[in-house]
Coordinates of C-alpha atoms in Angstrom, one line a residue:
M169 CA 0.9 17.8 -25.3
A170 CA -1.5 16.7 -22.7
Q171 CA -2.5 19.0 -19.6
Q172 CA -0.7 18.2 -16.4
F173 CA -2.4 18.6 -12.8
E174 CA -1.8 18.0 -9.5
L175 CA -2.6 14.5 -7.6
I176 CA -1.1 13.2 -4.4
A177 CA -0.6 9.8 -3.6
K178 CA -0.6 8.0 -0.1
T179 CA 0.9 5.7 1.4
F180 CA 2.5 4.9 5.0
M181 CA 5.0 6.6 7.1
G182 CA 7.9 5.8 6.5
L183 CA 7.4 4.7 2.4
E184 CA 7.2 7.9 1.2
P185 CA 10.8 8.1 0.1
V186 CA 10.0 4.3 -2.0
L187 CA 7.1 6.7 -3.5
A188 CA 8.4 9.1 -4.3
K189 CA 11.4 7.1 -6.4
E190 CA 8.1 5.1 -7.6
L191 CA 7.2 8.0 -9.0
T192 CA 10.8 9.9 -10.7
E193 CA 10.7 6.7 -12.3
L194 CA 7.3 6.7 -13.3
G195 CA 7.6 9.6 -15.1
A196 CA 5.5 12.4 -12.3
A197 CA 7.1 15.9 -12.3
D198 CA 7.5 17.9 -9.6
V199 CA 7.8 15.2 -7.3
Q200 CA 8.1 16.0 -3.6
T201 CA 7.9 13.7 -0.1
G202 CA 5.5 14.0 3.0
R203 CA 3.9 13.0 5.3
R204 CA 2.1 9.7 4.3
M205 CA 2.1 11.2 1.3
V206 CA 4.4 12.4 -2.0
S207 CA 2.5 15.2 -3.9
F208 CA 3.4 15.4 -7.4
K209 CA 2.1 16.5 -11.6
G210 CA 1.4 14.7 -14.1
D211 CA -2.0 14.2 -17.1
K212 CA -4.1 11.7 -17.6
E213 CA -2.3 8.8 -18.3
L214 CA 0.3 9.5 -15.1
M215 CA -2.6 9.1 -12.9
Y216 CA -3.5 5.4 -14.7
R217 CA -0.7 4.3 -14.6
A218 CA 0.4 5.8 -11.1
N219 CA -3.0 3.9 -10.3
F220 CA -1.8 0.0 -12.2
Q221 CA 2.4 0.2 -11.9
L222 CA 3.3 2.1 -8.3
H223 CA 3.5 -0.3 -5.6
T224 CA 3.5 1.7 -3.2
A225 CA 0.7 3.7 -2.9
I226 CA -2.1 3.2 -1.1
R227 CA -4.9 6.2 -2.7
I228 CA -4.2 8.4 -5.6
L229 CA -6.0 11.8 -5.5
K230 CA -6.7 14.5 -7.6
P231 CA -7.0 17.9 -5.5
I232 CA -9.7 20.4 -7.8
K233 CA -9.1 23.0 -5.2
H234 CA -7.3 25.0 -2.4
F235 CA -9.4 27.0 0.8
K236 CA -9.0 28.3 3.6
A237 CA -10.9 28.2 5.3
Q238 CA -12.4 29.5 9.4
S239 CA -15.7 28.1 9.6
A240 CA -18.1 25.2 8.9
D241 CA -19.9 28.3 6.3
D242 CA -17.0 28.5 5.0
V243 CA -15.8 25.0 3.9
Y244 CA -19.6 24.9 3.0
E245 CA -19.0 27.3 0.7
G246 CA -15.9 27.2 -0.6
V247 CA -16.8 23.1 -1.6
K248 CA -20.4 24.8 -3.4
D249 CA -18.0 27.3 -5.0
V250 CA -17.3 24.1 -7.7
D251 CA -19.2 23.6 -10.4
W252 CA -19.7 20.1 -9.7
T253 CA -21.8 19.5 -12.6
E254 CA -18.8 19.4 -14.6
Y255 CA -17.2 15.9 -11.6
L256 CA -21.3 15.4 -11.2
S257 CA -25.0 14.8 -13.2
L258 CA -28.4 13.3 -11.8
D259 CA -27.8 10.0 -11.8
K260 CA -25.2 9.1 -10.8
T261 CA -23.9 8.6 -7.1
F262 CA -21.1 9.5 -4.8
A263 CA -19.4 9.7 -1.4
V264 CA -17.8 12.2 1.0
D265 CA -14.6 10.7 2.9
S266 CA -12.9 13.6 5.2
V267 CA -9.9 13.4 7.1
V268 CA -9.3 17.0 9.8
F269 CA -6.4 17.6 11.3
S270 CA -7.5 20.6 13.3
E271 CA -9.1 22.8 16.2
E272 CA -11.6 24.4 15.0
F273 CA -13.0 21.1 13.0
R274 CA -13.2 18.6 15.0
H275 CA -15.7 16.0 13.9
S276 CA -14.7 14.7 10.7
K277 CA -17.6 13.4 9.4
F278 CA -19.5 16.8 10.4
V279 CA -17.5 17.9 7.1
A280 CA -18.5 15.2 4.6
Y281 CA -21.7 16.6 6.2
K282 CA -20.5 20.6 5.2
V283 CA -19.4 18.8 1.8
K284 CA -22.5 16.9 0.9
D285 CA -24.7 19.3 1.7
A286 CA -22.8 21.8 -0.6
I287 CA -23.0 19.7 -3.6
V288 CA -27.0 18.4 -3.4
D289 CA -27.9 22.5 -2.2
Q290 CA -26.2 23.2 -5.8
F291 CA -27.6 21.2 -8.3
R292 CA -31.0 21.9 -6.4
E293 CA -30.3 25.0 -7.3
K294 CA -29.3 24.3 -10.5
K295 CA -31.9 21.4 -11.8
G296 CA -34.2 21.8 -8.9
Q297 CA -33.3 17.6 -8.1
R298 CA -30.1 16.1 -6.1
P299 CA -27.8 13.2 -7.4
N300 CA -27.7 10.0 -4.9
I301 CA -25.4 8.9 -2.2
S302 CA -23.8 5.9 -2.2
I303 CA -21.7 4.8 0.8
S304 CA -20.5 1.1 -0.4
N305 CA -20.4 1.7 -4.1
P306 CA -20.3 5.4 -5.7
D307 CA -20.3 6.6 -9.0
M308 CA -16.8 10.0 -7.1
R309 CA -15.7 9.1 -4.9
L310 CA -14.1 12.7 -2.9
H311 CA -12.2 13.2 0.0
I312 CA -11.9 16.2 1.4
H313 CA -7.9 17.3 4.4
I314 CA -8.6 20.3 6.3
A315 CA -5.4 21.4 9.0
D316 CA -4.6 23.9 11.2
V317 CA -1.9 26.3 9.2
A318 CA -2.5 28.5 11.5
P319 CA -4.5 29.8 14.8
G320 CA -8.0 30.3 13.9
Q321 CA -7.9 28.9 9.8
S322 CA -7.4 25.5 8.4
E323 CA -6.5 24.7 5.0
C324 CA -8.8 22.5 2.7
T325 CA -7.7 20.6 0.6
L326 CA -10.7 18.8 -1.8
C327 CA -10.0 16.0 -4.3
L328 CA -11.4 14.3 -6.4
D329 CA -10.2 9.8 -5.0
S330 CA -9.0 8.4 -8.6
S331 CA -8.4 5.3 -6.6
G332 CA -12.0 4.2 -5.3
E333 CA -10.7 1.0 -3.2
S334 CA -7.7 0.7 -1.3
L335 CA -4.8 0.3 -3.3
H336 CA -3.2 -2.8 -1.4
R337 CA -6.4 -4.6 -2.3
R338 CA -4.5 -5.9 -5.2
G339 CA -7.1 -8.6 -6.0
Y340 CA -4.8 -11.5 -5.7
R341 CA -5.9 -12.3 -2.2
Q342 CA -8.3 -15.8 -1.4
E343 CA -7.4 -16.1 2.0
S344 CA -5.9 -14.7 5.4
V345 CA -3.4 -15.9 8.3
E346 CA -3.9 -13.9 11.4
A347 CA -3.1 -10.5 11.0
P348 CA -2.1 -10.1 7.9
L349 CA 0.7 -8.1 6.6
N350 CA -0.2 -5.2 3.8
E351 CA 0.5 -6.0 0.3
V352 CA 1.6 -1.4 -0.5
L353 CA 4.8 -2.7 3.3
A354 CA 5.9 -5.4 1.7
A355 CA 6.4 -4.0 -1.7
G356 CA 8.2 -1.0 0.4
M357 CA 10.2 -3.2 2.7
I358 CA 10.9 -5.4 -0.7
L359 CA 12.8 -2.5 -2.4
M360 CA 13.8 -0.4 0.5
T361 CA 16.0 -3.9 0.1
G362 CA 16.3 -2.7 -3.5
W363 CA 16.4 -6.3 -4.3
Q364 CA 14.8 -6.3 -8.1
G365 CA 15.1 -10.0 -8.9
E366 CA 18.9 -10.8 -8.3
C367 CA 19.2 -13.9 -6.4
D368 CA 16.7 -15.6 -4.6
F369 CA 13.8 -14.6 -2.4
I370 CA 13.3 -16.2 0.8
D371 CA 10.7 -15.9 3.4
P372 CA 11.5 -18.9 5.9
M373 CA 8.1 -17.3 7.9
C374 CA 5.6 -16.5 4.9
G375 CA 2.3 -17.2 6.8
S376 CA -0.5 -15.4 4.0
G377 CA 2.1 -15.4 1.3
T378 CA 2.0 -11.5 1.1
L379 CA 5.7 -11.2 1.0
L380 CA 6.7 -13.6 -1.7
I381 CA 4.5 -12.8 -4.0
E382 CA 5.2 -8.9 -3.7
A383 CA 8.4 -10.1 -4.6
A384 CA 7.6 -12.5 -6.9
L385 CA 6.0 -8.5 -8.9
I386 CA 8.8 -6.8 -9.0
A387 CA 11.2 -9.2 -9.7
R388 CA 9.2 -9.2 -12.9
N389 CA 8.2 -5.7 -13.0
M390 CA 5.0 -6.9 -12.9
A391 CA 1.9 -4.0 -12.8
P392 CA 0.6 -4.6 -9.2
G393 CA -3.3 -3.4 -10.6
L394 CA -2.9 -6.0 -12.6
F395 CA -5.9 -8.5 -11.0
R396 CA -8.2 -5.3 -9.1
K397 CA -11.6 -5.4 -10.8
E398 CA -12.2 -1.8 -11.3
Y399 CA -10.6 1.6 -10.6
A400 CA -12.5 4.7 -9.6
F401 CA -11.8 7.5 -12.8
E402 CA -13.1 3.7 -14.8
K403 CA -16.7 5.8 -14.1
W404 CA -15.7 9.3 -14.0
P405 CA -16.8 11.4 -17.3
D406 CA -13.6 12.1 -19.4
F407 CA -12.5 8.9 -18.9
D408 CA -11.1 7.0 -21.4
A409 CA -11.0 3.6 -22.4
E410 CA -9.0 2.9 -25.1
L411 CA -6.5 4.9 -23.4
F412 CA -6.3 2.7 -19.5
D413 CA -7.1 -0.1 -21.8
K414 CA -3.5 0.4 -23.8
I415 CA -1.4 0.5 -20.1
Y416 CA -3.0 -2.7 -19.0
N417 CA -2.2 -3.9 -22.6
D418 CA 1.3 -2.9 -22.2
D419 CA 4.2 -5.5 -21.5
S420 CA 6.9 -4.0 -22.7
K421 CA 9.1 -3.0 -19.2
E422 CA 8.1 -6.9 -17.9
R423 CA 11.6 -8.3 -17.0
E424 CA 12.5 -12.1 -17.2
F425 CA 13.3 -13.2 -13.7
N426 CA 16.4 -15.6 -13.4
H427 CA 15.9 -16.9 -9.5
H428 CA 13.4 -18.1 -7.9
I429 CA 11.3 -17.8 -4.7
Y430 CA 10.8 -20.1 -2.1
G431 CA 8.8 -19.1 1.6
Y432 CA 8.1 -21.6 4.1
D433 CA 5.8 -22.0 7.6
I434 CA 5.2 -24.4 10.2
D435 CA 2.1 -23.3 10.0
L436 CA 0.2 -25.9 7.3
K437 CA -3.4 -23.4 7.4
A438 CA -0.8 -20.4 5.9
V439 CA 0.9 -22.7 3.6
N440 CA -2.0 -24.0 1.7
T441 CA -3.2 -20.9 2.8
A442 CA 0.0 -19.0 0.3
R443 CA -0.1 -21.2 -1.6
L444 CA -3.8 -20.3 -3.0
N445 CA -3.2 -16.8 -3.6
A446 CA -0.1 -17.4 -5.4
R447 CA -2.3 -19.5 -7.7
A448 CA -4.3 -16.7 -8.0
A449 CA -1.9 -14.8 -9.0
G450 CA -0.3 -16.4 -12.1
L451 CA 2.3 -16.7 -9.9
T452 CA 2.9 -20.5 -8.8
N453 CA 6.0 -21.5 -11.3
D454 CA 8.2 -18.4 -9.9
I455 CA 7.8 -19.4 -5.9
T456 CA 7.9 -22.4 -4.2
I457 CA 5.4 -21.8 -0.5
A458 CA 6.4 -25.6 1.7
E459 CA 5.8 -26.6 5.0
Q460 CA 9.1 -26.1 7.0
D461 CA 10.2 -24.6 10.9
F462 CA 12.6 -22.2 10.4
K463 CA 14.8 -23.5 13.7
T464 CA 15.9 -26.9 11.1
F465 CA 16.6 -23.7 8.8
V466 CA 20.0 -24.9 6.5
Q467 CA 22.6 -22.9 4.0
P468 CA 20.5 -21.4 0.4
K469 CA 23.4 -23.2 -2.3
E470 CA 22.8 -19.7 -4.7
K471 CA 23.4 -16.4 -3.5
S472 CA 19.8 -15.3 -1.8
I473 CA 18.4 -12.2 -0.1
I474 CA 16.0 -13.4 3.2
V475 CA 13.1 -10.6 4.3
T476 CA 10.5 -12.2 7.0
N477 CA 8.1 -10.9 9.8
P478 CA 8.6 -13.2 12.4
P479 CA 5.6 -12.3 15.5
Y480 CA 5.8 -9.9 17.2
G481 CA 3.7 -11.2 20.9
E482 CA 1.2 -8.7 19.7
R483 CA -1.5 -10.0 17.0
I484 CA -0.8 -12.7 17.4
S485 CA 0.4 -14.4 20.0
T486 CA 3.1 -16.5 20.3
P487 CA 4.5 -19.6 23.6
D488 CA 8.3 -18.3 23.0
L489 CA 8.2 -14.9 21.6
L490 CA 11.8 -14.4 23.1
G491 CA 13.0 -17.8 22.5
T492 CA 11.2 -17.5 18.7
Y493 CA 13.9 -14.3 18.2
K494 CA 16.7 -16.1 19.4
M495 CA 16.7 -18.9 17.0
I496 CA 16.4 -16.7 13.7
G497 CA 19.2 -15.0 15.2
E498 CA 21.3 -18.0 15.3
R499 CA 20.1 -19.2 12.3
L500 CA 21.2 -17.0 10.3
K501 CA 24.8 -16.4 11.9
H502 CA 24.6 -19.7 11.0
Q503 CA 23.1 -21.3 8.0
F504 CA 22.9 -17.7 6.6
T505 CA 26.7 -16.4 5.7
G506 CA 27.5 -14.8 2.8
N507 CA 23.2 -13.2 2.2
D508 CA 21.6 -10.0 4.0
A509 CA 18.7 -11.0 5.6
W510 CA 16.6 -7.6 6.5
I511 CA 13.5 -8.3 9.3
L512 CA 10.7 -6.5 10.7
S513 CA 9.6 -6.6 13.9
Y514 CA 8.2 -4.5 16.8
R515 CA 9.9 -4.6 20.1
E516 CA 13.3 -3.9 20.9
E517 CA 13.6 -7.2 23.5
C518 CA 12.6 -9.5 20.4
F519 CA 15.6 -7.6 18.1
D520 CA 18.1 -7.4 21.3
Q521 CA 17.0 -11.2 21.1
I522 CA 18.8 -11.6 17.6
G523 CA 22.5 -10.9 18.9
L524 CA 23.5 -9.3 15.4
K525 CA 24.1 -5.5 15.0
P526 CA 22.0 -4.9 12.5
S527 CA 23.8 -2.7 9.4
I528 CA 20.8 -0.4 9.0
K529 CA 17.5 0.6 10.8
I530 CA 15.1 1.8 9.2
P531 CA 11.5 2.7 10.5
V532 CA 7.7 1.9 9.6
F533 CA 4.9 1.9 10.4
N534 CA 2.6 -1.3 10.6
G535 CA -0.5 0.1 11.4
S536 CA -0.5 2.0 13.8
L537 CA 3.0 0.1 15.2
E538 CA 6.3 1.9 14.8
C539 CA 8.6 -0.8 13.7
E540 CA 11.7 -1.1 12.1
F541 CA 12.9 -2.5 9.1
R542 CA 16.1 -4.1 9.9
K543 CA 19.3 -5.0 7.9
Y544 CA 21.7 -8.1 8.9
Q545 CA 25.0 -8.3 6.9
M546 CA 26.1 -12.1 7.9
F547 CA 29.6 -13.3 6.7
S548 CA 31.9 -15.2 8.6
G549 CA 34.4 -12.9 10.7
K550 CA 35.0 -10.5 12.3
M551 CA 33.7 -6.9 11.7
N552 CA 37.1 -5.0 10.0
V553 CA 38.8 -7.5 8.6
F554 CA 35.5 -7.5 6.1
R555 CA 36.1 -3.8 5.4
E556 CA 39.5 -4.2 5.2
E557 CA 38.2 -7.1 2.3
G558 CA 36.5 -4.4 0.9
G559 CA 33.1 -4.6 2.0
T560 CA 30.2 -2.2 2.3
V561 CA 28.9 -2.7 5.9
K562 CA 25.3 0.9 4.2
T563 CA 25.8 2.3 1.4
E564 CA 24.5 5.4 1.0
E565 CA 21.3 5.4 -0.2
E566 CA 21.1 3.7 2.8
K567 CA 23.1 5.6 5.5
R568 CA 20.5 8.9 3.9
Q569 CA 17.3 5.9 4.9
M570 CA 19.0 5.5 8.4
A571 CA 18.7 10.1 8.3
E572 CA 14.8 8.9 8.0
K573 CA 15.1 7.7 11.7
R574 CA 15.4 11.3 12.8
R575 CA 12.9 12.3 11.0
F576 CA 10.1 9.5 12.0
K577 CA 11.4 11.3 16.2
Q578 CA 10.3 15.3 14.6
N579 CA 6.7 13.1 14.1
R580 CA 5.7 12.7 17.4
E581 CA 2.4 13.2 17.0
F582 CA 2.1 11.7 14.0
K583 CA 2.4 8.4 17.3
K584 CA 0.0 10.3 20.1
R585 CA -2.7 9.9 17.6
L586 CA -2.3 6.1 17.3
E587 CA -2.4 6.6 20.4
E588 CA -5.2 7.5 20.7
Q589 CA -6.9 4.1 19.8
E590 CA -7.8 4.8 16.1
E591 CA -6.9 1.6 15.0
N592 CA -5.0 2.1 11.5
A593 CA -6.7 -1.1 10.3
E594 CA -6.6 -0.6 6.1
A595 CA -3.5 1.3 6.6
D596 CA -6.0 4.0 4.1
I597 CA -5.8 7.0 5.0
R598 CA -9.7 6.9 4.9
S599 CA -10.0 5.0 8.3
F600 CA -7.2 7.7 9.8
K601 CA -8.6 10.8 12.0
F602 CA -6.0 13.4 12.5
R603 CA -7.2 14.5 15.2
S604 CA -8.1 13.7 19.1
L605 CA -11.6 13.5 19.2
E606 CA -13.4 13.9 22.6
R607 CA -12.5 12.0 24.5
N608 CA -15.9 11.0 26.2
E609 CA -17.1 10.1 22.5
P610 CA -17.5 7.2 21.6
K611 CA -15.2 5.2 19.2
E612 CA -16.6 4.4 15.7
R613 CA -15.6 1.5 14.5
K614 CA -13.4 0.5 12.2
K615 CA -13.7 -2.4 9.2
T616 CA -11.8 -4.6 9.4
Q617 CA -8.7 -5.8 6.5
D618 CA -10.7 -8.9 5.6
F619 CA -10.4 -11.0 2.1
K620 CA -13.5 -12.8 1.4
E621 CA -12.6 -15.2 -0.7
R622 CA -13.4 -15.0 -4.4
K623 CA -15.1 -18.0 -5.4
D624 CA -16.6 -17.1 -8.8
T625 CA -13.3 -15.5 -10.0
K626 CA -12.1 -18.4 -12.7
F627 CA -7.9 -17.3 -11.7
N628 CA -6.5 -19.4 -13.7
K629 CA -8.5 -18.7 -16.8
N630 CA -7.1 -15.6 -17.9
R631 CA -4.8 -13.1 -15.6
G632 CA -6.2 -11.2 -13.1
G633 CA -9.5 -13.2 -13.4
H634 CA -10.8 -10.7 -16.0
D635 CA -13.3 -12.1 -19.3
K636 CA -11.6 -11.6 -22.6
F637 CA -10.1 -7.7 -23.3
D638 CA -7.3 -7.8 -25.3
R639 CA -8.2 -4.3 -28.2
S640 CA -5.4 -6.1 -30.5
G641 CA -8.1 -9.6 -31.7
G642 CA -5.9 -12.3 -30.5
K643 CA -3.8 -14.5 -28.1
K644 CA -0.7 -13.1 -25.2
T645 CA 1.8 -16.2 -24.7
F646 CA 3.7 -14.7 -21.2
R647 CA 7.4 -14.9 -20.6
G648 CA 8.8 -16.9 -18.3
G649 CA 6.2 -19.3 -18.4
R650 CA 4.3 -17.8 -16.0
D651 CA 0.8 -19.4 -15.1
H652 CA -1.1 -17.1 -16.9
G653 CA -3.8 -17.4 -19.6
P654 CA -4.6 -15.0 -21.8
K655 CA -4.1 -10.5 -20.5
G656 CA -7.3 -8.9 -21.0
R657 CA -8.9 -6.0 -18.7
R658 CA -12.3 -7.0 -18.5
F659 CA -13.3 -8.5 -14.9
N660 CA -15.8 -11.0 -14.5
H661 CA -18.3 -8.0 -12.1
E662 CA -19.7 -10.9 -9.0
D663 CA -19.7 -8.1 -5.8
E664 CA -17.5 -8.9 -2.6
D665 CA -19.8 -8.0 -0.4

């Protein structure tokens, strides 16, 4: 039996139960949810699969040491106690990310420097030389998390980062629109609805098409990592290329999708962007995108579900924000009878304008905004008649999800930290500081979530834009008429910087 070890999957606040369910279905052992993370146990194959197949994980970390620390010297000694020659060599580069939530360790960069110093000092003592640092493209990414567990005592977790670039960067996004929805959040929203392709899917305010593409991946049970250029674990000394190629080329769990996905937007630029992204993902046979105002939406002929993320008035300005939500409610009431609609939004006054009673409210963070994801069951007549006729307003799973709201209220310090202007631009643990830093200290400039266009990657040639790397030696035919080409593991390694 392959060796099992501890792993940590990072995610959005609010998506932990969804991620835990994904991990359980993937075969993970000892799955336990925490705050913005799920811990589990598995072997090397499971770690590869977690990076490649999970829809709602941002990052997969492999802890290599837990230790207590009361001072910076304790951190230095704890890190130096690890035999780093097992993970690094002189010709390899490394980088250190740090997250601190501690009274003693108030500056995350200082902690990262202590970790770096411990590693290079050990190499100097043993080899007389030291490996170099590379911030942009290191061979090894390390992560340290420090949190207070008692007055004057902090728990340190030192990890290898097996993902590298955040997993929300799928690789299919060619262009973007203002304030795009994060791919991990989009997938989490869809999975929370329980939809897996049983009916048509509609996003009437689709923007750059993130919900549409994530829905297609879920409907066909396709791994979201198909389009990734690389993972950090591919540079590890113990990387098993044959194992990962086997995982990559295994499409046995993919399934037929016999319905359709529709996206609409009033902005022609957004429509063209969404079409470009869907084409890059090779999913144009499953997705139809058109220019259309939501106020002209009419009752679909087939059973459907709506999942959408309207403007909040925060990052996208809307001339008549409340009027927009009033229109949404009117369209749902009169033109979506017999179906379910799910809406993610931020302002209570916006939800009020919809004028419909939600059957479920699920709290979830969209970046720094504490939003709600609400379900509206559209039926004709009155609620009591609907129930008498056997209609179900809330399933047991939805009741459990509703209970998550209480958990959010118990963890308000999460929101307080975000209110310190530390915007979660990448929706990534590496862009967070868990500690409210000194107020007189200048804020660090955050990286934006800009996705640069891959002009040289030809997605229409093969799946995910890879060069041919099919160990079987033959081309594969894809089910359902998807416009993929031959499936392969290697990429065109043009830099995106």
